[in-house]
XYZ file of C-alpha atoms in Angstrom:
693
model
C -35.559 -23.124 52.660
C -37.761 -20.379 54.037
C -36.366 -16.862 54.021
C -36.196 -16.660 57.805
C -34.126 -19.857 57.915
C -31.479 -18.848 55.352
C -29.094 -17.010 57.695
C -29.235 -19.646 60.499
C -28.727 -22.391 57.918
C -25.607 -20.726 56.531
C -24.264 -20.299 60.053
C -24.853 -23.978 60.751
C -23.121 -24.969 57.500
C -20.095 -22.822 58.326
C -19.815 -24.346 61.785
C -20.083 -27.902 60.466
C -17.466 -27.311 57.763
C -15.117 -25.655 60.242
C -15.463 -28.710 62.484
C -14.201 -31.050 59.758
C -11.722 -28.684 58.054
C -8.836 -30.297 59.946
C -9.587 -33.544 58.109
C -9.046 -32.019 54.650
C -5.885 -33.035 52.755
C -2.950 -30.679 53.060
C -2.975 -27.977 50.403
C -6.766 -27.802 50.002
C -7.913 -24.227 49.419
C -11.304 -23.364 50.856
C -14.080 -24.238 50.985
C -15.437 -20.796 50.216
C -18.966 -19.672 51.064
C -21.259 -17.386 49.090
C -24.033 -16.753 51.580
C -25.277 -13.769 49.540
C -26.177 -15.989 46.610
C -29.821 -14.920 46.790
C -29.144 -11.176 46.491
C -31.127 -9.539 43.687
C -29.598 -6.802 41.535
C -32.691 -5.095 40.173
C -30.793 -2.383 38.296
C -27.911 -3.120 35.943
C -26.025 -0.565 33.856
C -23.473 -1.270 31.135
C -20.524 1.092 30.644
C -18.779 1.099 27.273
C -15.770 3.135 26.195
C -14.561 4.563 22.917
C -10.837 5.248 22.992
C -10.291 4.340 26.645
C -8.373 1.434 28.121
C -10.204 -1.075 30.342
C -8.393 0.370 33.368
C -9.518 3.906 32.557
C -13.099 2.751 32.077
C -12.977 0.851 35.354
C -11.788 3.973 37.172
C -14.906 5.811 35.970
C -17.178 2.916 36.910
C -15.622 2.688 40.379
C -16.276 6.406 40.822
C -19.915 5.903 39.788
C -20.171 2.992 42.224
C -18.991 5.228 45.069
C -21.691 7.788 44.249
C -24.429 5.160 43.917
C -23.622 3.830 47.399
C -24.730 7.200 48.811
C -28.283 6.727 47.492
C -30.626 5.810 50.385
C -31.500 2.095 50.670
C -28.738 1.017 48.288
C -27.576 -2.515 49.021
C -24.711 -4.313 47.317
C -23.182 -2.737 44.221
C -20.921 -5.045 42.220
C -18.921 -4.721 39.029
C -19.518 -7.307 36.303
C -16.863 -8.214 33.765
C -14.198 -5.817 35.083
C -10.753 -7.019 34.012
C -8.126 -7.120 36.743
C -4.706 -5.815 35.808
C -1.657 -8.032 36.203
C 2.106 -7.678 35.831
C 3.628 -10.718 34.158
C 7.170 -11.934 34.660
C 7.698 -14.318 31.753
C 10.778 -16.470 32.153
C 12.474 -18.632 29.587
C 13.120 -22.028 31.135
C 15.954 -22.625 28.676
C 17.655 -19.315 29.504
C 17.352 -19.875 33.242
C 18.778 -23.360 32.859
C 21.650 -22.054 30.713
C 22.520 -19.429 33.333
C 22.315 -21.973 36.114
C 19.671 -19.938 37.922
C 16.777 -21.087 40.044
C 13.398 -19.465 39.370
C 12.239 -20.213 42.912
C 15.233 -18.317 44.294
C 14.394 -15.307 42.094
C 10.801 -15.369 43.266
C 11.846 -15.620 46.919
C 14.108 -12.582 46.508
C 11.263 -10.516 45.026
C 8.865 -11.545 47.765
C 11.353 -10.616 50.465
C 11.817 -7.099 49.073
C 8.099 -6.435 48.608
C 6.989 -7.844 51.962
C 5.218 -5.559 54.407
C 6.510 -6.315 57.876
C 6.345 -4.295 61.108
C 9.321 -1.962 61.504
C 8.695 -0.830 65.040
C 7.554 2.327 66.793
C 9.847 4.876 68.472
C 8.639 6.291 71.787
C 9.912 9.878 71.866
C 8.559 11.732 74.848
C 4.859 12.354 74.301
C 5.028 11.127 70.704
C 4.931 7.752 68.985
C 6.842 7.705 65.697
C 6.251 4.773 63.361
C 9.211 3.414 61.395
C 8.659 2.599 57.725
C 11.062 0.693 55.453
C 11.036 1.403 51.720
C 11.490 -1.082 48.917
C 7.943 -2.034 48.024
C 7.109 -2.170 44.334
C 4.978 0.660 42.953
C 4.791 -0.245 39.261
C 6.234 -2.507 36.593
C 9.057 0.012 36.162
C 10.270 -0.582 39.701
C 10.397 -4.294 38.875
C 12.450 -3.685 35.744
C 14.988 -1.696 37.768
C 15.605 -4.458 40.302
C 19.087 -5.957 40.605
C 19.004 -9.433 42.078
C 21.648 -11.465 43.821
C 21.191 -15.188 43.368
C 23.951 -17.680 44.122
C 26.452 -14.831 44.604
C 25.678 -13.413 41.160
C 24.166 -9.998 40.370
C 21.853 -9.400 37.414
C 18.875 -7.269 36.442
C 15.474 -8.925 36.575
C 14.721 -7.640 33.080
C 17.697 -9.656 31.765
C 16.092 -12.994 32.613
C 12.371 -12.143 32.428
C 10.105 -10.169 30.128
C 8.096 -7.770 32.288
C 4.753 -6.618 30.901
C 1.660 -5.036 32.353
C -1.691 -6.163 31.032
C -4.873 -7.854 32.124
C -5.645 -11.269 33.574
C -4.860 -13.873 30.928
C -7.004 -15.833 30.494
C -9.801 -13.693 31.933
C -12.115 -15.268 34.471
C -15.285 -13.599 33.170
C -16.292 -11.114 30.476
C -19.298 -8.860 29.926
C -20.588 -7.449 26.647
C -23.455 -5.142 25.755
C -24.923 -4.899 22.263
C -21.812 -6.512 20.805
C -19.310 -4.258 22.646
C -16.972 -5.075 25.505
C -18.343 -3.432 28.618
C -18.263 -3.277 32.404
C -21.535 -3.894 34.180
C -22.664 -2.174 37.367
C -25.167 -4.351 39.247
C -27.104 -2.492 41.947
C -29.108 -4.138 44.720
C -31.520 -2.722 47.264
C -31.599 -3.141 51.031
C -34.229 -5.529 52.442
C -37.715 -4.166 53.186
C -37.119 -0.945 51.236
C -39.646 0.432 48.739
C -38.445 -0.570 45.285
C -40.321 2.169 43.435
C -38.973 4.929 45.692
C -35.482 3.465 45.434
C -35.772 3.371 41.643
C -36.695 7.055 41.496
C -33.775 8.054 43.736
C -31.379 5.890 41.719
C -32.480 7.355 38.385
C -32.065 10.855 39.782
C -28.509 10.075 40.920
C -27.636 8.407 37.601
C -28.767 11.510 35.717
C -26.265 13.530 37.754
C -23.562 10.942 37.086
C -24.146 11.022 33.326
C -23.569 14.761 33.269
C -20.088 14.322 34.789
C -18.818 11.489 32.570
C -16.439 12.383 29.742
C -17.219 12.027 26.063
C -16.612 8.476 24.913
C -18.048 6.750 27.976
C -21.439 5.281 27.169
C -23.963 4.286 29.847
C -26.709 1.845 28.893
C -29.599 0.520 30.964
C -29.512 -3.285 30.967
C -32.180 -4.063 33.586
C -34.584 -1.789 35.450
C -36.613 -3.802 37.932
C -38.489 -0.815 39.456
C -40.059 -0.028 36.075
C -40.965 -3.691 35.509
C -42.505 -3.949 38.981
C -44.454 -0.725 38.532
C -45.892 -1.965 35.233
C -46.754 -5.386 36.676
C -48.382 -3.987 39.814
C -50.249 -1.384 37.762
C -51.595 -4.126 35.502
C -52.816 -6.203 38.425
C -54.221 -3.154 40.178
C -56.082 -2.184 37.023
C -57.511 -5.697 36.791
C -58.532 -5.473 40.450
C -60.395 -2.191 39.934
C -62.066 -3.576 36.815
C -63.258 -6.572 38.816
C -64.605 -4.279 41.547
C -66.441 -2.170 38.963
C -68.020 -5.254 37.375
C -69.188 -6.587 40.745
C -70.665 -3.212 41.702
C -72.478 -2.892 38.388
C -74.002 -6.352 38.742
C -75.029 -5.551 42.317
C -76.856 -2.346 41.353
C -78.581 -3.979 38.398
C -79.700 -7.119 40.215
C -80.510 -5.711 43.661
C -81.548 -2.145 42.995
C -79.919 1.079 44.049
C -80.306 0.894 47.833
C -79.520 -2.795 48.238
C -76.724 -2.496 45.716
C -75.316 0.427 47.682
C -75.030 -1.794 50.761
C -72.932 -4.277 48.772
C -70.935 -1.419 47.255
C -69.980 -0.173 50.720
C -69.086 -3.676 51.897
C -66.437 -4.226 49.206
C -64.073 -1.341 50.136
C -64.576 -2.174 53.817
C -63.478 -5.778 53.225
C -60.505 -4.646 51.126
C -59.455 -2.051 53.722
C -59.476 -4.607 56.544
C -57.664 -7.135 54.323
C -54.949 -4.606 53.448
C -54.521 -3.819 57.153
C -54.048 -7.493 58.020
C -51.637 -7.901 55.074
C -49.564 -4.979 56.317
C -49.497 -6.479 59.820
C -48.329 -9.841 58.409
C -45.696 -8.180 56.224
C -47.348 -9.125 52.916
C -46.758 -6.519 50.234
C -48.658 -5.892 47.020
C -46.927 -8.232 44.596
C -47.925 -10.559 41.787
C -49.148 -13.408 44.006
C -50.989 -11.300 46.602
C -52.723 -9.182 43.945
C -53.703 -12.326 42.073
C -55.182 -13.698 45.296
C -57.243 -10.521 45.722
C -58.595 -10.861 42.189
C -59.487 -14.516 42.817
C -61.203 -13.744 46.113
C -63.040 -10.659 44.847
C -65.727 -12.719 43.152
C -66.202 -14.686 46.371
C -66.038 -11.995 49.017
C -69.174 -10.206 47.721
C -71.275 -13.382 47.913
C -71.795 -13.186 51.664
C -72.784 -9.517 51.549
C -75.218 -10.126 48.681
C -76.791 -13.061 50.544
C -77.250 -10.912 53.648
C -78.804 -8.019 51.734
C -81.106 -10.276 49.704
C -82.248 -11.972 52.901
C -83.072 -8.588 54.471
C -84.968 -7.521 51.364
C -86.925 -10.792 51.383
C -87.910 -10.350 55.046
C -88.909 -6.723 54.480
C -91.119 -7.809 51.582
C -93.035 -10.223 53.841
C -93.661 -7.477 56.415
C -90.775 -7.636 58.914
C -89.346 -4.384 60.237
C -85.706 -3.440 59.699
C -84.464 -4.631 63.093
C -86.196 -7.997 62.802
C -84.986 -8.446 59.211
C -81.390 -7.675 60.215
C -81.581 -10.076 63.161
C -82.990 -12.804 60.937
C -80.012 -12.432 58.603
C -77.588 -13.303 61.378
C -79.543 -16.107 62.991
C -80.384 -17.889 59.743
C -77.368 -17.355 57.493
C -74.291 -16.651 59.644
C -73.182 -20.203 60.270
C -74.165 -21.637 56.855
C -72.144 -18.843 55.230
C -69.236 -19.526 57.604
C -69.302 -23.192 56.616
C -69.181 -22.302 52.930
C -66.356 -19.832 53.548
C -64.286 -22.379 55.453
C -64.835 -24.986 52.730
C -63.585 -22.506 50.125
C -60.547 -21.629 52.239
C -59.847 -25.331 52.750
C -59.408 -25.692 49.000
C -56.254 -23.548 49.244
C -54.788 -25.273 52.311
C -52.466 -27.516 50.203
C -50.769 -24.368 48.917
C -50.329 -22.987 52.420
C -48.943 -26.243 53.814
C -46.675 -27.000 50.849
C -43.189 -27.129 52.370
C -41.252 -26.493 49.164
C -39.909 -23.670 47.038
C -43.221 -23.522 45.172
C -45.087 -23.424 48.478
C -42.959 -20.573 49.770
C -43.443 -18.672 46.508
C -47.264 -19.029 46.596
C -47.839 -18.957 50.356
C -49.326 -15.459 50.217
C -51.998 -16.786 47.821
C -53.420 -18.933 50.620
C -53.036 -16.261 53.303
C -54.657 -13.430 51.324
C -57.591 -15.565 50.154
C -58.182 -16.915 53.669
C -58.022 -13.460 55.246
C -60.225 -11.759 52.652
C -62.928 -14.457 52.745
C -63.050 -14.564 56.546
C -63.193 -10.776 56.675
C -65.992 -10.800 54.084
C -67.988 -13.167 56.311
C -67.514 -10.897 59.330
C -68.589 -7.871 57.298
C -71.603 -9.757 55.903
C -72.978 -10.879 59.282
C -72.146 -7.727 61.273
C -71.717 -4.654 59.094
C -74.021 -5.493 56.168
C -77.122 -5.783 58.412
C -76.125 -2.535 60.124
C -75.768 -0.816 56.758
C -79.072 -2.347 55.662
C -80.868 -0.895 58.680
C -79.437 2.515 57.799
C -79.899 2.493 54.020
C -82.845 0.212 53.180
C -86.427 1.583 53.452
C -88.542 0.632 56.469
C -91.048 -1.280 54.340
C -90.810 -2.819 50.898
C -93.404 -4.196 48.521
C -92.886 -7.559 46.897
C -91.235 -7.277 43.497
C -93.647 -9.769 41.938
C -97.102 -10.614 43.229
C -96.970 -13.756 41.104
C -93.891 -15.881 40.410
C -91.988 -14.831 37.313
C -91.210 -17.082 34.403
C -87.770 -17.981 35.704
C -89.092 -18.715 39.198
C -91.894 -20.864 37.821
C -89.488 -22.786 35.599
C -87.063 -23.307 38.460
C -89.886 -24.577 40.697
C -90.990 -27.127 38.096
C -87.402 -28.372 37.641
C -86.914 -28.624 41.398
C -90.141 -30.560 41.967
C -89.350 -32.916 39.080
C -85.824 -33.548 40.377
C -87.113 -34.465 43.822
C -89.870 -36.660 42.412
C -87.450 -38.597 40.153
C -84.557 -38.627 42.581
C -82.803 -41.686 41.084
C -82.577 -39.995 37.698
C -81.256 -36.900 39.435
C -78.521 -38.910 41.187
C -77.528 -40.711 37.968
C -77.400 -37.430 36.039
C -75.282 -35.878 38.780
C -72.807 -38.773 38.720
C -72.587 -38.649 34.913
C -71.966 -34.907 34.941
C -69.303 -35.348 37.613
C -67.587 -38.037 35.515
C -67.779 -35.789 32.449
C -66.163 -32.962 34.407
C -63.315 -35.252 35.445
C -62.810 -36.304 31.829
C -62.879 -32.684 30.762
C -59.919 -31.916 33.021
C -57.735 -33.669 30.468
C -58.518 -30.891 27.996
C -57.378 -28.180 30.410
C -53.739 -27.131 30.142
C -51.959 -28.153 33.335
C -49.349 -25.575 34.244
C -48.815 -24.387 37.781
C -46.279 -21.675 36.932
C -46.718 -20.337 33.379
C -43.819 -18.708 31.509
C -43.108 -15.095 32.320
C -44.862 -12.361 30.389
C -41.638 -10.362 30.274
C -39.919 -9.803 26.899
C -36.556 -11.373 27.854
C -35.042 -14.444 26.239
C -32.121 -16.294 27.843
C -29.624 -18.361 25.865
C -27.572 -20.817 27.938
C -24.231 -21.769 26.361
C -22.572 -25.026 27.395
C -19.485 -25.880 25.374
C -17.467 -29.093 25.726
C -15.704 -29.473 29.070
C -12.223 -28.717 27.724
C -13.272 -25.495 25.977
C -11.419 -22.336 26.921
C -13.079 -19.032 27.693
C -11.631 -17.724 24.414
C -13.594 -20.359 22.480
C -16.730 -19.528 24.465
C -16.284 -15.861 23.622
C -15.712 -16.580 19.918
C -18.911 -18.589 19.611
C -21.018 -16.081 21.537
C -19.641 -13.177 19.487
C -20.421 -15.032 16.263
C -23.951 -15.609 17.543
C -24.320 -11.901 18.330
C -23.302 -10.886 14.819
C -25.402 -13.540 13.095
C -28.627 -13.198 15.053
C -28.801 -10.152 17.316
C -27.007 -7.110 15.912
C -29.428 -5.136 13.760
C -32.433 -7.354 14.543
C -35.502 -5.056 14.468
C -37.333 -7.169 17.074
C -34.556 -6.806 19.678
C -34.223 -3.762 21.927
C -30.859 -4.679 23.469
C -28.853 -7.687 24.602
C -26.035 -8.478 27.005
C -23.615 -11.405 27.145
C -22.025 -12.947 30.225
C -18.995 -15.032 29.202
C -17.450 -17.480 31.645
C -20.256 -16.901 34.125
C -24.021 -16.698 34.392
C -26.020 -13.504 34.394
C -26.438 -11.795 37.740
C -29.755 -12.356 39.525
C -31.825 -9.482 38.142
C -35.124 -11.112 39.234
C -35.657 -13.198 42.361
C -36.688 -16.384 40.537
C -33.700 -16.316 38.175
C -31.631 -19.511 38.100
C -28.045 -18.273 38.544
C -25.415 -20.628 37.128
C -21.887 -21.165 38.515
C -18.909 -19.682 36.704
C -17.067 -21.912 34.225
C -14.816 -21.107 31.251
C -17.015 -23.204 28.957
C -20.290 -21.563 30.071
C -21.990 -18.322 29.128
C -25.397 -16.652 28.974
C -26.935 -14.167 26.576
C -29.836 -12.077 27.895
C -31.951 -10.724 25.038
C -34.621 -8.064 25.620
C -37.130 -7.942 22.776
C -39.452 -5.052 22.015
C -42.680 -6.901 22.843
C -44.136 -10.294 23.691
C -45.047 -10.762 20.030
C -41.456 -9.979 19.033
C -40.205 -12.448 21.654
C -42.398 -15.171 20.195
C -40.987 -14.461 16.726
C -37.355 -14.326 17.816
C -37.310 -17.522 19.910
C -37.938 -20.094 17.126
C -35.597 -18.213 14.788
C -32.783 -18.382 17.340
C -33.418 -22.063 18.011
C -33.161 -22.868 14.299
C -29.969 -20.826 13.881
C -28.310 -22.477 16.874
C -29.344 -25.925 15.713
C -28.016 -25.391 12.168
C -24.854 -23.323 12.697
C -23.586 -24.210 16.172
C -23.330 -27.970 15.912
C -21.658 -29.547 18.942
C -22.592 -26.679 21.247
C -25.408 -27.049 23.753
C -27.220 -23.721 23.363
C -30.649 -23.626 24.999
C -33.118 -20.759 24.466
C -35.538 -20.247 27.349
C -37.962 -17.765 28.838
C -37.906 -16.322 32.319
C -40.010 -18.282 34.803
C -42.608 -16.861 37.157
C -42.176 -19.405 39.914
C -39.184 -21.331 41.237
C -36.743 -22.030 38.387
C -37.157 -25.399 36.705
C -34.803 -25.246 33.727
C -35.447 -27.633 30.887
C -39.068 -28.803 30.867
C -38.299 -32.550 30.621
C -35.528 -33.935 32.832
C -34.597 -37.501 33.776
C -32.061 -38.804 36.272
C -30.163 -41.937 35.259
C -28.339 -43.997 37.889
C -26.174 -47.088 37.842
C -23.448 -49.063 39.632
C -20.500 -47.303 37.954
C -19.642 -44.351 35.740
C -19.369 -46.228 32.456
C -22.670 -48.042 33.001
C -24.418 -44.763 33.770
C -23.059 -43.188 30.578
C -24.122 -46.199 28.495
C -27.619 -46.225 29.981
C -27.952 -42.470 29.480
C -26.951 -42.763 25.811
C -29.449 -45.578 25.250
C -32.218 -43.679 26.998
C -31.440 -40.524 25.004
C -31.800 -42.545 21.806
C -35.212 -43.801 22.908
C -36.693 -40.423 23.797
C -35.189 -38.794 20.695
C -37.796 -40.700 18.685
C -40.458 -38.421 20.153
C -40.984 -35.571 17.640
C -42.001 -33.180 20.431
C -38.590 -33.410 22.111
C -35.505 -31.582 20.893
C -32.028 -33.107 20.950
C -31.363 -34.352 24.504
C -28.285 -33.179 26.375
C -26.470 -34.354 29.483
C -25.615 -32.266 32.526
C -22.590 -34.479 33.196
C -20.108 -33.459 30.550
C -17.884 -35.756 28.551
C -14.545 -36.933 30.036
C -11.818 -34.326 29.729
C -8.303 -34.968 28.491
C -5.580 -34.500 31.097
C -1.803 -34.774 31.065
C -0.738 -37.120 33.836
C 2.724 -36.570 35.352
C 3.795 -39.819 37.009
C 6.526 -38.976 39.509
C 9.225 -41.581 40.078
C 8.914 -41.241 43.827
C 12.031 -43.151 44.878
C 14.289 -41.249 42.502
C 12.705 -37.898 43.364
C 13.065 -38.596 47.073
C 16.777 -39.344 46.635
C 17.206 -35.920 45.023
C 15.173 -34.103 47.690
C 12.251 -33.349 45.359
C 8.623 -33.823 46.395
C 5.396 -34.060 44.401
C 4.372 -30.741 45.929
C 7.538 -29.096 44.551
C 6.806 -30.464 41.085
C 3.144 -29.378 41.185
C 4.087 -25.840 42.247
C 6.721 -25.570 39.523
C 4.297 -26.832 36.866
C 1.600 -24.427 37.995
C 4.024 -21.521 37.786
C 5.269 -22.568 34.360
C 1.954 -23.336 32.685
C -0.689 -21.178 34.316
C 1.416 -18.741 36.249
C 1.516 -18.218 39.979
C 1.006 -14.989 41.865
C 4.244 -14.253 43.684
C 3.507 -10.806 45.119
C 1.381 -7.707 44.556
C 1.891 -4.101 43.513
C -0.211 -1.468 45.234
C -1.549 1.025 42.696
C -4.077 3.542 44.040
C -7.072 1.485 45.219
C -6.020 -1.632 43.314
C -3.818 -4.557 44.254
C -2.168 -5.761 41.049
C -0.934 -9.331 41.047
C 2.619 -10.021 39.915
C 2.457 -13.348 38.085
C 5.463 -15.489 37.220
C 5.097 -17.864 34.283
C 6.885 -19.215 31.232
C 6.876 -17.449 27.902
C 3.930 -18.022 25.588
C 5.825 -20.261 23.173
C 6.804 -22.567 26.031
C 3.559 -22.690 28.040
C 1.801 -25.041 25.647
C 4.767 -27.292 24.898
C 5.222 -30.672 26.545
C 8.893 -30.474 25.663
C 9.183 -27.366 27.817
C 7.601 -29.180 30.731
C 9.928 -32.140 30.323
C 12.963 -29.830 30.313
C 11.713 -27.690 33.206
C 14.543 -27.344 35.726
C 13.907 -28.485 39.284
C 16.247 -27.551 42.160
C 17.569 -30.515 44.100
C 18.629 -30.793 47.694
C 22.291 -30.260 46.677
C 21.545 -26.935 44.963
C 21.846 -28.321 41.457
C 18.990 -28.383 38.921
C 17.716 -31.326 36.909
C 15.028 -31.570 34.192
C 11.589 -32.780 35.206
C 11.826 -35.676 32.730
C 14.568 -37.174 34.913
C 12.116 -37.845 37.742
C 8.734 -38.140 35.982
C 6.983 -39.741 33.022
C 4.242 -38.079 30.962
C 1.077 -39.626 29.532
C -2.381 -38.551 28.406
C -5.597 -39.971 29.846
C -9.285 -39.169 30.176
C -10.704 -37.979 33.479
C -14.329 -37.864 34.528
C -15.604 -34.323 35.075
C -16.553 -33.265 38.575
């Protein structure tokens, strides 16, 4: 999708989904849209704390975020790995059943007290006085002090529930830096802003922020895209100037000072016009456009050199400057235009490629086409004008007699024309040899990035918890990364993928069994040493875990270099075929152990509701599902407002009961008559395997 089509496409998707949302089953949440998926966070900072709680550290990071938003051209600023606080009401199902209480009734009573509802406005003369009703919860202490009336009985909430304040359990995502728990601050830039200027302003603001932070709060730079861009552009610019210097030197040596000076003046003129057209088309100086300039530099001087050499040749045979300049246009303008158009045509497939790769490299075609066409215009119009001004009025022939090279060339030319069949055969053979030689050339459209980062993708089995993902990634950090002299720093994203710190980064969806480690080595040589060592360690010590070490990619993300899609009539057949195919390709020594992007079936506990019996008691499947969700995972029943945070109040069973099937079987369900019965009376339990989505 082209950049200009992204916003209209999202709008169309939203409209289409809204049109069919009425057809979704009752109870479906969403769908939810992330139309800012392509946002790039070029600067990432990690905040660590020594002796502070996660909430205290988050308060400092939120304060820094507020200050960063004041920097000109700042876009989105998001926190990474911040742990949300939660207040847990942990009930004992056995105790509630023994007291004859109903957990749903307790929850309803709490929600009614904490609800924010309009209380009216008093009109008193010229004033309007709003009415406010108290009772909302302000902390976990206000919850502990609540006296509830359920079924004409009074009791304190703390008598039937353990009330604790902590953090989301299990967490949805975690962030670590250099082996420490941390909170990340990902900073984006507004569109069309200057990244280098934004980077300078951001660094200046961060220096002020660092001076105000207390002792114990550490701030670490995880990613700094402005510095990377400045280095990359400087490298390409340096290569461009080197190419210009080489071309100028060759021009002066081969053509002489005056003729070489004409070519020397043509080059900056062509570049100046090309830069003007690029600015008009909105093409900035980036990796692709600078590469296109370097490619075209060797071509754009050809036309000017041809024009100057033609003028010199005509002056040597006795023409005056005006006649020599006119001859250049009449005899070479259209042949040079034909050659220029043929060269430009070679890049048309890139310009017309309607794909992600085509969009990424489109400026290659545009810049080459513009620069070559401009060079032709300069060669046929400005170069003769410069020649009339700079070249002498008359010139002697450089050689009265043909030189050795000219004489040799003439003999070869005459012989080739005389034996034309041999010339044709030799040409065909050389062409065939060139085609065969292409097989020896490495074929790679987008080479790996020359940046020092390594990315490790972690894919654990489908049923793995985020705690298991964290344990394995922490063990990897200690075994391979901490103290490694080739590594500058590293960061770990647990339960989610890394944020998009470069445009071409392949962001992965959040999952408890997924994580990514971003490793920044000290050099390219260090990166090349670390990568095979990590692959061997992961292969030997993390058996059963799909951990893939990869480099950043320059072009559109591809992922694993060899990928196959296996199809079939049903799920089991597809899995069987995939296993057989994996066994076949595993015999190739150049391929590592194959993996599957469709994970293994996950184990689920199926609750089969006896519908007739449940219906007689006034119990529905929805009631049972809600009760199970509250018991096992916990359900948010209300919220406590604490400063700028909304803290969820979560009702769930106690830890010893949450993982017990016996607890679920004995879970009390209210019936239509007001009595409670165990879940086992209206449902059967069994395990089964379910295909992953």
